[in-house]
PDB file of C-alpha atoms in Angstrom:
ATOM      1  CA  UNK W   5       0.134   8.830   4.841  1.00 78.00           C
ATOM      2  CA  UNK W   6      -2.697   6.648   5.165  1.00 80.00           C
ATOM      3  CA  UNK W   7      -5.661   4.706   3.478  1.00 80.00           C
ATOM      4  CA  UNK W   8      -8.680   4.018   5.123  1.00 76.00           C
ATOM      5  CA  UNK W   9     -11.640   1.479   3.969  1.00 68.00           C
ATOM      6  CA  UNK W  10     -14.719   0.578   5.578  1.00 64.00           C
ATOM      7  CA  UNK W  11     -15.761  -2.943   6.111  1.00 59.00           C
ATOM      8  CA  UNK W  12     -18.919  -4.725   5.347  1.00 61.00           C
ATOM      9  CA  UNK W  13     -20.297  -3.430   8.285  1.00 61.00           C
ATOM     10  CA  UNK W  14     -19.335  -0.251   7.174  1.00 63.00           C
ATOM     11  CA  UNK W  15     -17.152   0.800   9.846  1.00 66.00           C
ATOM     12  CA  UNK W  16     -14.252   1.870   8.547  1.00 66.00           C
ATOM     13  CA  UNK W  17     -10.880  -0.178   9.309  1.00 66.00           C
ATOM     14  CA  UNK W  18      -6.573   1.057   8.433  1.00 72.00           C
ATOM     15  CA  UNK W  19      -5.783  -0.370   5.719  1.00 75.00           C
ATOM     16  CA  UNK W  20      -1.656   1.562   5.402  1.00 80.00           C
ATOM     17  CA  UNK W  21      -0.367   3.109   8.251  1.00 84.00           C
ATOM     18  CA  UNK W  22       3.194   4.962   6.434  1.00 84.00           C
ATOM     19  CA  UNK W  23       4.268   7.991   8.810  1.00 84.00           C
ATOM     20  CA  UNK W  24       7.112   8.639   5.858  1.00 88.00           C
ATOM     21  CA  UNK W  25       8.482   7.363   2.701  1.00 89.00           C
ATOM     22  CA  UNK W  26      11.222   9.004   0.618  1.00 92.00           C
ATOM     23  CA  UNK W  27      12.738   7.254  -2.166  1.00 92.00           C
ATOM     24  CA  UNK W  28      15.711   8.262  -3.925  1.00 92.00           C
ATOM     25  CA  UNK W  29      15.975   8.463  -7.484  1.00 92.00           C
ATOM     26  CA  UNK W  30      17.264   5.154  -8.746  1.00 93.00           C
ATOM     27  CA  UNK W  31      16.713   3.210  -6.060  1.00 95.00           C
ATOM     28  CA  UNK W  32      15.763  -0.378  -5.998  1.00 96.00           C
ATOM     29  CA  UNK W  33      13.482  -1.634  -3.176  1.00 96.00           C
ATOM     30  CA  UNK W  34      11.680  -4.946  -2.305  1.00 96.00           C
ATOM     31  CA  UNK W  35       8.737  -4.784  -0.437  1.00 95.00           C
ATOM     32  CA  UNK W  36       8.277  -7.104   1.739  1.00 93.00           C
ATOM     33  CA  UNK W  37       5.424  -8.725   4.141  1.00 89.00           C
ATOM     34  CA  UNK W  38       2.871 -11.124   4.881  1.00 87.00           C
ATOM     35  CA  UNK W  39       0.149 -11.475   2.130  1.00 84.00           C
ATOM     36  CA  UNK W  40      -2.779  -8.838   3.227  1.00 81.00           C
ATOM     37  CA  UNK W  41      -0.022  -6.543   4.736  1.00 84.00           C
ATOM     38  CA  UNK W  42      -0.372  -4.403   2.044  1.00 86.00           C
ATOM     39  CA  UNK W  43       1.868  -4.090  -0.004  1.00 91.00           C
ATOM     40  CA  UNK W  44      -0.001  -3.518  -3.215  1.00 91.00           C
ATOM     41  CA  UNK W  45      -2.771  -0.994  -1.426  1.00 90.00           C
ATOM     42  CA  UNK W  46       0.869   0.751  -1.596  1.00 92.00           C
ATOM     43  CA  UNK W  47       2.276   0.352  -4.849  1.00 94.00           C
ATOM     44  CA  UNK W  48      -1.146   1.213  -6.306  1.00 93.00           C
ATOM     45  CA  UNK W  49      -0.803   4.425  -4.120  1.00 93.00           C
ATOM     46  CA  UNK W  50       2.631   5.132  -5.648  1.00 94.00           C
ATOM     47  CA  UNK W  51       0.785   4.597  -8.880  1.00 94.00           C
ATOM     48  CA  UNK W  52      -1.762   7.492  -8.373  1.00 93.00           C
ATOM     49  CA  UNK W  53      -4.446   4.291  -8.588  1.00 93.00           C
ATOM     50  CA  UNK W  54      -5.593   5.512  -5.691  1.00 91.00           C
ATOM     51  CA  UNK W  55      -5.416   8.071  -3.744  1.00 92.00           C
ATOM     52  CA  UNK W  56      -4.473   8.473  -0.054  1.00 89.00           C
ATOM     53  CA  UNK W  57      -7.143   9.117   2.651  1.00 86.00           C
ATOM     54  CA  UNK W  58      -4.394  11.157   4.748  1.00 88.00           C
ATOM     55  CA  UNK W  59      -1.180  12.589   3.596  1.00 90.00           C
ATOM     56  CA  UNK W  60       0.283  12.906  -0.452  1.00 92.00           C
ATOM     57  CA  UNK W  61       2.461  11.344  -2.778  1.00 94.00           C
ATOM     58  CA  UNK W  62       4.274  13.631  -4.662  1.00 94.00           C
ATOM     59  CA  UNK W  63       7.373  12.400  -7.353  1.00 93.00           C
ATOM     60  CA  UNK W  64       9.444  15.037  -7.446  1.00 90.00           C
ATOM     61  CA  UNK W  65       7.962  18.002  -7.961  1.00 91.00           C
ATOM     62  CA  UNK W  66       4.245  16.650  -8.955  1.00 93.00           C
ATOM     63  CA  UNK W  67       1.957  15.879  -6.292  1.00 95.00           C
ATOM     64  CA  UNK W  68       0.288  12.803  -7.869  1.00 94.00           C
ATOM     65  CA  UNK W  69      -2.025  12.495  -5.255  1.00 92.00           C
ATOM     66  CA  UNK W  70      -3.961  15.728  -5.770  1.00 95.00           C
ATOM     67  CA  UNK W  71      -4.202  15.668  -9.950  1.00 95.00           C
ATOM     68  CA  UNK W  72      -7.475  15.025 -11.511  1.00 95.00           C
ATOM     69  CA  UNK W  73      -7.704  11.568 -12.377  1.00 94.00           C
ATOM     70  CA  UNK W  74      -6.833  12.327 -16.615  1.00 94.00           C
ATOM     71  CA  UNK W  75      -3.615  13.936 -15.327  1.00 95.00           C
ATOM     72  CA  UNK W  76      -2.820  10.350 -13.456  1.00 95.00           C
ATOM     73  CA  UNK W  77      -3.129   8.799 -16.396  1.00 92.00           C
ATOM     74  CA  UNK W  78      -0.925  10.757 -18.199  1.00 91.00           C
ATOM     75  CA  UNK W  79       1.551  11.019 -15.459  1.00 94.00           C
ATOM     76  CA  UNK W  80       1.286   7.214 -15.462  1.00 93.00           C
ATOM     77  CA  UNK W  81       2.024   6.914 -19.396  1.00 90.00           C
ATOM     78  CA  UNK W  82       4.987   9.551 -19.532  1.00 90.00           C
ATOM     79  CA  UNK W  83       6.373   8.207 -16.035  1.00 94.00           C
ATOM     80  CA  UNK W  84       5.305   4.377 -15.495  1.00 94.00           C
ATOM     81  CA  UNK W  85       6.514   0.872 -16.312  1.00 93.00           C
ATOM     82  CA  UNK W  86       4.539  -1.359 -14.080  1.00 92.00           C
ATOM     83  CA  UNK W  87       3.751  -4.697 -13.960  1.00 89.00           C
ATOM     84  CA  UNK W  88       0.683  -5.843 -11.436  1.00 82.00           C
ATOM     85  CA  UNK W  89      -0.646  -9.106 -10.394  1.00 79.00           C
ATOM     86  CA  UNK W  90      -3.487  -8.751 -13.145  1.00 80.00           C
ATOM     87  CA  UNK W  91      -1.549  -8.447 -16.196  1.00 85.00           C
ATOM     88  CA  UNK W  92      -4.222  -6.376 -17.818  1.00 88.00           C
ATOM     89  CA  UNK W  93      -2.965  -7.472 -21.428  1.00 94.00           C
ATOM     90  CA  UNK W  94      -5.474  -7.502 -24.495  1.00 94.00           C
ATOM     91  CA  UNK W  95      -6.129 -11.202 -25.387  1.00 95.00           C
ATOM     92  CA  UNK W  96      -6.601 -10.815 -29.220  1.00 95.00           C
ATOM     93  CA  UNK W  97      -3.854  -9.169 -29.449  1.00 95.00           C
ATOM     94  CA  UNK W  98      -0.828 -10.624 -30.008  1.00 97.00           C
ATOM     95  CA  UNK W  99       2.469 -10.497 -28.416  1.00 97.00           C
ATOM     96  CA  UNK W 100       4.238  -7.540 -30.000  1.00 96.00           C
ATOM     97  CA  UNK W 101       0.902  -5.557 -30.084  1.00 94.00           C
ATOM     98  CA  UNK W 102       0.766  -5.963 -26.467  1.00 95.00           C
ATOM     99  CA  UNK W 103       4.148  -4.922 -25.275  1.00 95.00           C
ATOM    100  CA  UNK W 104       4.181  -1.761 -28.129  1.00 93.00           C
ATOM    101  CA  UNK W 105       0.439  -1.214 -26.762  1.00 91.00           C
ATOM    102  CA  UNK W 106       1.650   1.815 -24.629  1.00 87.00           C
ATOM    103  CA  UNK W 107       3.297   3.332 -27.640  1.00 83.00           C
ATOM    104  CA  UNK W 108      -0.219   3.392 -29.331  1.00 81.00           C
ATOM    105  CA  UNK W 109      -1.743   5.816 -26.535  1.00 76.00           C
ATOM    106  CA  UNK W 110       0.558   8.870 -27.310  1.00 68.00           C
ATOM    107  CA  UNK W 111       1.131   8.351 -30.876  1.00 65.00           C
ATOM    108  CA  UNK W 112      -1.108   7.394 -33.929  1.00 63.00           C
ATOM    109  CA  UNK W 113       0.988   4.369 -35.380  1.00 76.00           C
ATOM    110  CA  UNK W 114       4.546   2.431 -33.609  1.00 81.00           C
ATOM    111  CA  UNK W 115       7.049   3.531 -35.752  1.00 85.00           C
ATOM    112  CA  UNK W 116       9.917   1.192 -36.820  1.00 89.00           C
ATOM    113  CA  UNK W 117      12.480   1.876 -34.044  1.00 90.00           C
ATOM    114  CA  UNK W 118       9.979   1.018 -31.718  1.00 89.00           C
ATOM    115  CA  UNK W 119       8.750  -2.343 -33.019  1.00 92.00           C
ATOM    116  CA  UNK W 120      12.863  -3.100 -33.452  1.00 93.00           C
ATOM    117  CA  UNK W 121      13.270  -2.451 -29.525  1.00 92.00           C
ATOM    118  CA  UNK W 122       9.881  -4.231 -28.418  1.00 93.00           C
ATOM    119  CA  UNK W 123      10.995  -6.776 -30.484  1.00 94.00           C
ATOM    120  CA  UNK W 124      14.901  -7.293 -28.630  1.00 93.00           C
ATOM    121  CA  UNK W 125      13.081  -7.049 -25.220  1.00 91.00           C
ATOM    122  CA  UNK W 126      10.972  -9.511 -25.921  1.00 93.00           C
ATOM    123  CA  UNK W 127      14.032 -11.950 -27.083  1.00 92.00           C
ATOM    124  CA  UNK W 128      15.291 -10.774 -23.663  1.00 87.00           C
ATOM    125  CA  UNK W 129      12.672 -12.445 -21.595  1.00 87.00           C
ATOM    126  CA  UNK W 130      12.841 -15.145 -24.222  1.00 87.00           C
ATOM    127  CA  UNK W 131       9.677 -14.073 -26.060  1.00 92.00           C
ATOM    128  CA  UNK W 132      10.526 -15.524 -29.441  1.00 89.00           C
ATOM    129  CA  UNK W 133       6.845 -16.195 -31.612  1.00 94.00           C
ATOM    130  CA  UNK W 134       5.627 -12.861 -31.713  1.00 96.00           C
ATOM    131  CA  UNK W 135       2.404 -13.591 -33.609  1.00 95.00           C
ATOM    132  CA  UNK W 136       1.091 -15.451 -31.103  1.00 96.00           C
ATOM    133  CA  UNK W 137      -2.145 -14.186 -29.486  1.00 96.00           C
ATOM    134  CA  UNK W 138      -1.410 -13.931 -25.654  1.00 95.00           C
ATOM    135  CA  UNK W 139      -4.785 -14.609 -24.614  1.00 94.00           C
ATOM    136  CA  UNK W 140      -3.388 -18.966 -25.487  1.00 95.00           C
ATOM    137  CA  UNK W 141      -0.341 -18.105 -23.517  1.00 93.00           C
ATOM    138  CA  UNK W 142      -0.076 -19.755 -19.893  1.00 89.00           C
ATOM    139  CA  UNK W 143       0.405 -17.662 -17.249  1.00 85.00           C
ATOM    140  CA  UNK W 144       4.085 -18.033 -17.008  1.00 84.00           C
ATOM    141  CA  UNK W 145       4.970 -16.539 -20.624  1.00 89.00           C
ATOM    142  CA  UNK W 146       1.886 -13.710 -20.342  1.00 90.00           C
ATOM    143  CA  UNK W 147       3.483 -12.143 -16.889  1.00 87.00           C
ATOM    144  CA  UNK W 148       7.093 -12.491 -19.158  1.00 89.00           C
ATOM    145  CA  UNK W 149       4.927 -10.154 -21.823  1.00 93.00           C
ATOM    146  CA  UNK W 150       3.619  -7.901 -18.851  1.00 91.00           C
ATOM    147  CA  UNK W 151       7.523  -7.062 -17.879  1.00 90.00           C
ATOM    148  CA  UNK W 152       8.576  -6.393 -21.576  1.00 92.00           C
ATOM    149  CA  UNK W 153       5.593  -3.728 -21.475  1.00 93.00           C
ATOM    150  CA  UNK W 154       6.854  -2.245 -18.791  1.00 92.00           C
ATOM    151  CA  UNK W 155      10.445  -1.777 -19.449  1.00 90.00           C
ATOM    152  CA  UNK W 156      10.183  -1.024 -22.953  1.00 90.00           C
ATOM    153  CA  UNK W 157       9.813   2.784 -23.024  1.00 87.00           C
ATOM    154  CA  UNK W 158      12.742   2.557 -20.626  1.00 89.00           C
ATOM    155  CA  UNK W 159      10.591   4.470 -17.503  1.00 93.00           C
ATOM    156  CA  UNK W 160      11.890   6.145 -14.563  1.00 95.00           C
ATOM    157  CA  UNK W 161      10.062   4.046 -12.482  1.00 96.00           C
ATOM    158  CA  UNK W 162       8.701   0.452 -12.650  1.00 96.00           C
ATOM    159  CA  UNK W 163       6.314  -0.329 -10.484  1.00 96.00           C
ATOM    160  CA  UNK W 164       6.197  -4.608  -9.952  1.00 95.00           C
ATOM    161  CA  UNK W 165       4.194  -6.222  -7.506  1.00 94.00           C
ATOM    162  CA  UNK W 166       4.727 -10.285  -7.802  1.00 91.00           C
ATOM    163  CA  UNK W 167       6.612 -10.049 -10.630  1.00 89.00           C
ATOM    164  CA  UNK W 168       8.105 -13.482 -10.764  1.00 87.00           C
ATOM    165  CA  UNK W 169       4.917 -15.348  -8.830  1.00 83.00           C
ATOM    166  CA  UNK W 170       4.141 -17.383 -11.584  1.00 76.00           C
ATOM    167  CA  UNK W 171       7.311 -18.902 -13.192  1.00 81.00           C
ATOM    168  CA  UNK W 172       9.605 -21.532 -11.847  1.00 85.00           C
ATOM    169  CA  UNK W 173      12.736 -21.171  -9.577  1.00 87.00           C
ATOM    170  CA  UNK W 174      14.743 -21.463 -13.074  1.00 85.00           C
ATOM    171  CA  UNK W 175      12.460 -18.959 -14.665  1.00 83.00           C
ATOM    172  CA  UNK W 176      11.933 -16.732 -11.730  1.00 87.00           C
ATOM    173  CA  UNK W 177      15.837 -15.839 -11.305  1.00 89.00           C
ATOM    174  CA  UNK W 178      16.123 -15.346 -15.038  1.00 85.00           C
ATOM    175  CA  UNK W 179      13.365 -12.505 -15.340  1.00 82.00           C
ATOM    176  CA  UNK W 180      14.520 -10.954 -11.912  1.00 89.00           C
ATOM    177  CA  UNK W 181      17.809 -10.604 -13.551  1.00 90.00           C
ATOM    178  CA  UNK W 182      16.306  -8.987 -16.320  1.00 85.00           C
ATOM    179  CA  UNK W 183      14.001  -6.942 -14.789  1.00 89.00           C
ATOM    180  CA  UNK W 184      16.682  -5.446 -12.306  1.00 92.00           C
ATOM    181  CA  UNK W 185      18.605  -4.938 -15.634  1.00 90.00           C
ATOM    182  CA  UNK W 186      16.132  -2.693 -17.536  1.00 86.00           C
ATOM    183  CA  UNK W 187      15.700  -0.686 -14.443  1.00 91.00           C
ATOM    184  CA  UNK W 188      19.655  -0.326 -14.561  1.00 92.00           C
ATOM    185  CA  UNK W 189      20.128   0.474 -17.994  1.00 86.00           C
ATOM    186  CA  UNK W 190      17.013   3.101 -17.593  1.00 85.00           C
ATOM    187  CA  UNK W 191      18.030   4.178 -14.681  1.00 90.00           C
ATOM    188  CA  UNK W 192      14.618   3.964 -13.393  1.00 94.00           C
ATOM    189  CA  UNK W 193      13.589   4.035  -9.226  1.00 96.00           C
ATOM    190  CA  UNK W 194      12.352   0.167  -9.153  1.00 97.00           C
ATOM    191  CA  UNK W 195       9.977  -0.646  -6.449  1.00 97.00           C
ATOM    192  CA  UNK W 196       9.339  -4.429  -6.079  1.00 96.00           C
ATOM    193  CA  UNK W 197       6.532  -6.276  -3.885  1.00 95.00           C
ATOM    194  CA  UNK W 198       7.479 -10.147  -3.309  1.00 94.00           C
ATOM    195  CA  UNK W 199       7.787 -12.802  -1.764  1.00 92.00           C
ATOM    196  CA  UNK W 200      10.345 -14.203  -3.810  1.00 93.00           C
ATOM    197  CA  UNK W 201      13.795 -14.233  -2.180  1.00 94.00           C
ATOM    198  CA  UNK W 202      16.356 -14.648  -4.730  1.00 94.00           C
ATOM    199  CA  UNK W 203      14.634 -11.336  -6.399  1.00 94.00           C
ATOM    200  CA  UNK W 204      14.506  -9.420  -2.891  1.00 95.00           C
ATOM    201  CA  UNK W 205      18.224 -10.237  -2.662  1.00 95.00           C
ATOM    202  CA  UNK W 206      18.581  -8.350  -5.976  1.00 95.00           C
ATOM    203  CA  UNK W 207      17.680  -5.576  -4.352  1.00 95.00           C
ATOM    204  CA  UNK W 208      19.484  -2.778  -2.632  1.00 92.00           C
ATOM    205  CA  UNK W 209      17.195  -1.659  -0.124  1.00 94.00           C
ATOM    206  CA  UNK W 210      14.508  -3.743   1.241  1.00 93.00           C
ATOM    207  CA  UNK W 211      11.265  -2.237   2.999  1.00 92.00           C
ATOM    208  CA  UNK W 212       8.993  -4.233   5.249  1.00 91.00           C
ATOM    209  CA  UNK W 213       5.488  -4.154   5.612  1.00 87.00           C
ATOM    210  CA  UNK W 214       4.004  -5.286   8.895  1.00 79.00           C
ATOM    211  CA  UNK W 215       0.484  -5.737   9.802  1.00 64.00           C
ATOM    212  CA  UNK W 216       1.097  -3.873  13.545  1.00 47.00           C
ATOM    213  CA  UNK W 217      -2.856  -5.246  14.635  1.00 43.00           C
ATOM    214  CA  UNK W 218      -5.994  -6.095  13.440  1.00 40.00           C
ATOM    215  CA  UNK W 219      -7.240  -2.375  12.680  1.00 37.00           C
ATOM    216  CA  UNK W 220      -3.694  -0.736  11.577  1.00 36.00           C
ATOM    217  CA  UNK W 221      -1.062  -1.145   9.325  1.00 38.00           C
ATOM    218  CA  UNK W 222       2.356   0.403   9.276  1.00 37.00           C
ATOM    219  CA  UNK W 223       5.837   0.444   6.703  1.00 36.00           C
ATOM    220  CA  UNK W 224       8.544  -0.215   8.921  1.00 33.00           C
TER     221      UNK W 224
END
């Protein structure tokens, strides 16, 4: 699987080159490597947010990279919980509204059971005043909301891009533990790109993403 882009001069360059990567169901994998090595691009490929230039991305029997954009959206809604560097929170909504937002994409309203579960997840993330708008939260608090939203529906796979980057060491360790625990409880596959050594140590497997050359990068 490869991912190519074109530079400002119109010439193509290789962003990522992964000969083969098989992730067992329920595995916890930490992606490590220098900034710009392709960790985020790999997460975006797995999520179906972008498609590879060559090769394919599959989840079980579903070839995600060949789905239409609409079907990839539906696959993400039913399968994924995502925490990316841009949290994609709705500033005007309160904490609880942001955590339960994915539920509204597939039902008319958020039921009492879903609300109570969301409150429990929020409490575990250290979020207490759920009526606060996310637009007034600190970046660290927003990161907690994003993680709570990602794990709330107990997805089959969780993708996390630097999920502890905005937290101090003590809170990063706490939230990292909660993220891993949530994945274990859900039986979810967890793939996490991070520079956080403590979070990487919680992963059962680690995958190095290395910059092989100015024009080619590969996973090793």
